GROMACS .gro file of C-alpha atoms in nm:
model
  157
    1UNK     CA    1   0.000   0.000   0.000
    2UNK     CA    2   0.167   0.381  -0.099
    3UNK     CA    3   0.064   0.710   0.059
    4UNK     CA    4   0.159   1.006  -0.114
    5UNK     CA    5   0.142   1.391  -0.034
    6UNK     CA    6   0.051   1.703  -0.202
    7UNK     CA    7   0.354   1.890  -0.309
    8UNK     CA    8   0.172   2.192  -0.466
    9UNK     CA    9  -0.146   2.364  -0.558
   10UNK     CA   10  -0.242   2.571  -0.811
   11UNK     CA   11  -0.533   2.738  -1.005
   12UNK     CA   12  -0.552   2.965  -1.308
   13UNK     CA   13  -0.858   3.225  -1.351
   14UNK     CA   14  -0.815   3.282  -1.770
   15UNK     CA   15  -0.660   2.984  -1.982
   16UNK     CA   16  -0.348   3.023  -2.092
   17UNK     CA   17  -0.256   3.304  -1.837
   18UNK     CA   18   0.053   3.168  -1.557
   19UNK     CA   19  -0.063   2.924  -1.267
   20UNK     CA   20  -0.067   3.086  -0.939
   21UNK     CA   21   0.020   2.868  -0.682
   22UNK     CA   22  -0.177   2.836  -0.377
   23UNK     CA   23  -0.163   2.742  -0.033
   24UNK     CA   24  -0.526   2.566  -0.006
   25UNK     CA   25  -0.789   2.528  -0.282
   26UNK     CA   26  -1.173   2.452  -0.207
   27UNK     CA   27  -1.272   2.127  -0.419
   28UNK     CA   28  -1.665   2.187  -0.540
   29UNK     CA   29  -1.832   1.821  -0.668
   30UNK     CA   30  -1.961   1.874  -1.030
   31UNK     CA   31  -1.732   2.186  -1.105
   32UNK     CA   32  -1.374   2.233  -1.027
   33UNK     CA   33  -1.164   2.390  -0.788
   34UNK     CA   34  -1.272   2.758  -0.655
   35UNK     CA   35  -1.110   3.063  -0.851
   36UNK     CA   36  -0.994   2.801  -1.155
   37UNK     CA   37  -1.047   2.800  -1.508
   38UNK     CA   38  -1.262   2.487  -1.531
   39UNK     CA   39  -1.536   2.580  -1.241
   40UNK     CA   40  -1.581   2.892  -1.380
   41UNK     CA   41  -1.629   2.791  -1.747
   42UNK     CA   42  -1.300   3.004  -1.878
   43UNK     CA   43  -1.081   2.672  -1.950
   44UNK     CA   44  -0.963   2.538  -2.288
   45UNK     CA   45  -1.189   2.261  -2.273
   46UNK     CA   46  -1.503   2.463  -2.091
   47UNK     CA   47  -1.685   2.416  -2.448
   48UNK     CA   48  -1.628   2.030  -2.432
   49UNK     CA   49  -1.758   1.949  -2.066
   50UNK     CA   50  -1.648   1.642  -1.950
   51UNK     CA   51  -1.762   1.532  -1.596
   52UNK     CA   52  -1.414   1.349  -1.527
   53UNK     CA   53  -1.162   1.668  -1.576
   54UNK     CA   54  -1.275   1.910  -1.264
   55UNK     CA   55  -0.890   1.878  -1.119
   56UNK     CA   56  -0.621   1.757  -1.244
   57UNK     CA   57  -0.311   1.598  -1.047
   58UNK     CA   58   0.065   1.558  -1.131
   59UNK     CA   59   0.364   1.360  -1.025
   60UNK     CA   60   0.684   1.518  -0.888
   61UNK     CA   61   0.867   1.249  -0.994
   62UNK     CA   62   0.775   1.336  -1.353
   63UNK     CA   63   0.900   1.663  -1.311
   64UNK     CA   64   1.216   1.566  -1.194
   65UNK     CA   65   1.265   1.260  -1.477
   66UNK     CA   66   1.241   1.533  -1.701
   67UNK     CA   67   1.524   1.731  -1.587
   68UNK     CA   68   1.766   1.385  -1.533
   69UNK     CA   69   1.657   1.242  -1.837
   70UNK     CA   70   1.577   1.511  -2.071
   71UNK     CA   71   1.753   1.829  -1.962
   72UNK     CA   72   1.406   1.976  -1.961
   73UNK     CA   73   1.360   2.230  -1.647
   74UNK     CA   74   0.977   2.272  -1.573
   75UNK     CA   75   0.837   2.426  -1.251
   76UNK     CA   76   0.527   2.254  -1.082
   77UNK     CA   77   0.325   2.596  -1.142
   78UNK     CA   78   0.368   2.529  -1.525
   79UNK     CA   79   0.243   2.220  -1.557
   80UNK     CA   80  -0.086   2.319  -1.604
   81UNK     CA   81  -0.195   2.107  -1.333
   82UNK     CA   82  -0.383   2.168  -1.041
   83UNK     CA   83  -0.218   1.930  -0.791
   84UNK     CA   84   0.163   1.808  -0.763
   85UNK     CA   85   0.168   1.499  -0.574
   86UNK     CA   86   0.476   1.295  -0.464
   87UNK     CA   87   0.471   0.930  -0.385
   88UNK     CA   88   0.132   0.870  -0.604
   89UNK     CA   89   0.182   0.623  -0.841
   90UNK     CA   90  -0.132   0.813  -1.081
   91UNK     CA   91  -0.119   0.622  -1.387
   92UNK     CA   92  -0.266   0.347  -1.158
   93UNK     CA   93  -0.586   0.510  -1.036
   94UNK     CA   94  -0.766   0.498  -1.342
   95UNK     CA   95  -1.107   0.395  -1.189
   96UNK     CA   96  -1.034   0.443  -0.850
   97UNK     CA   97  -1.188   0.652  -0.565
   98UNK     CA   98  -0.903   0.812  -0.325
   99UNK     CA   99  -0.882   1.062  -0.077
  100UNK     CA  100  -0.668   1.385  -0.131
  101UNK     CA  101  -0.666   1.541   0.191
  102UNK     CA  102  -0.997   1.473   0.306
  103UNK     CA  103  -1.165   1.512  -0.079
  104UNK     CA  104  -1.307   1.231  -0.232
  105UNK     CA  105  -1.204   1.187  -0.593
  106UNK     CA  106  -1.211   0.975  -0.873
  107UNK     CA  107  -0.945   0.904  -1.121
  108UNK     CA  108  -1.131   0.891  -1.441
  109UNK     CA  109  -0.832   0.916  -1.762
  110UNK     CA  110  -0.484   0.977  -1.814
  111UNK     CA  111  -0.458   1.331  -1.926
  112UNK     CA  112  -0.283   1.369  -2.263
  113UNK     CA  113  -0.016   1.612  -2.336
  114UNK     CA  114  -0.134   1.816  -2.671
  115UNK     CA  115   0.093   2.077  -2.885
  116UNK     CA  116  -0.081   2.363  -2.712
  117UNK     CA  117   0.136   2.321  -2.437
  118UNK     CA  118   0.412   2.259  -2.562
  119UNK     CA  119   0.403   2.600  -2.781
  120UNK     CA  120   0.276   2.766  -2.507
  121UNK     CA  121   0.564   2.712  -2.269
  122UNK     CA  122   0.826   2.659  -2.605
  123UNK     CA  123   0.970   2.405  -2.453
  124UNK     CA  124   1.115   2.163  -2.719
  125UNK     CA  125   1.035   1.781  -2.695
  126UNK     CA  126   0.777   1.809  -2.414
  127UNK     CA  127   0.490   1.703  -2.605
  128UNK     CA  128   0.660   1.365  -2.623
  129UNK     CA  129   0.853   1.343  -2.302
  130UNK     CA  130   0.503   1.363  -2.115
  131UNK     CA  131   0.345   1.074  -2.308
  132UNK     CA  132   0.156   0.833  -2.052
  133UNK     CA  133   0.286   1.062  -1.802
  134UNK     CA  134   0.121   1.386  -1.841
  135UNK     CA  135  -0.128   1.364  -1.517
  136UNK     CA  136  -0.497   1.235  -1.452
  137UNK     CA  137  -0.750   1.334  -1.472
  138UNK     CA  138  -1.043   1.347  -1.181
  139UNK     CA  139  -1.383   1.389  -1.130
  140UNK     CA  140  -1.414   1.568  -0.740
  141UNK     CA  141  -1.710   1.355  -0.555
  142UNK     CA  142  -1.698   1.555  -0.208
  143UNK     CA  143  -1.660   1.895  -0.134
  144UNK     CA  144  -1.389   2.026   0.101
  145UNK     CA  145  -1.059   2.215   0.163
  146UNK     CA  146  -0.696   2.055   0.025
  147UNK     CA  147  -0.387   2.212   0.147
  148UNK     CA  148  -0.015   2.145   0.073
  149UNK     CA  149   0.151   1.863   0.317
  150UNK     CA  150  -0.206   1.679   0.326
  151UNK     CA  151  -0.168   1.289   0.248
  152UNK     CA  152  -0.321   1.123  -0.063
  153UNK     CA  153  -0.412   0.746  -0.044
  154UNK     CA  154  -0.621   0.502  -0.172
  155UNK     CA  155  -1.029   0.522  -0.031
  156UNK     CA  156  -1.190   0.265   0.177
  157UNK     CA  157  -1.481   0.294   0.048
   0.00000   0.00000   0.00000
């Protein structure tokens, strides 16, 4: 059995403008994190709801792959994702219900990286160094506060 930890936070109130990152973010069921993109309707995708992408979550580890393996320096705020974790092995809850902090989620895809992002940082080669390990994507099932240092594990429910 794992148990991980939230690294980082961050939300983003226009697409495409820098992540700020925050201390705490409020998790609302149905819509998205308070003050981001996606539960206020300004995201990329906002036109192409999909219940399953209200937050999306990151690994650490990633980040710091890149920069052994690749020589590619990205901060957590510019991933584009909402939560950093460490210790969360994410490509593995696909399906599952787990607890971040004390919010209930549900890991419902792998997120994909797309060219977007890749021009939009111009950072050469990411688009392919994040293949099958560009984040997940979750659908938020209880409401509640997340803050940095909280655990992440597995649900018992």
């Amino acid at each position: 059995m794992w148990q991980g930890s939230i690294v980082s936070l961050h939300i983003v109130a226009e697409k495409s403008a820098p992540m700020d990152t925050v201390a705490a973010v409020h998790a609302i069921p149905g819509k998205g994190l308070k003050g981001d993109r996606y539960a206020d309707g300004r995201g990329t995708y906002s036109e192409y709801p999909e219940d399953g992408r209200q937050v999306t979550l990151f690994e650490e580890e990633t980040l710091e792959a890149l920069h052994r393996d690749m020589g590619i320096s990205l901060g957590p705020n510019q991933t584009r994702r909402n939560i950093i974790t460490s210790g969360v092995p994410l490509n593995h809850l696909v399906g599952q219900k787990f607890l971040v902090g004390e919010v209930l989620l549900e890991g419902t895809r792998l997120n994909a990286p797309c060219q977007y992002f890749q021009d939009l940082l111009g950072i050469k080669g990411l688009f392919k160094a994040l293949i099958h390990r560009s984040g997940l994507n979750c659908r938020i099932l209880t409401e509640g506060e997340t803050y940095i240092g909280d655990s992440i594990r597995l649900s018992q429910d």
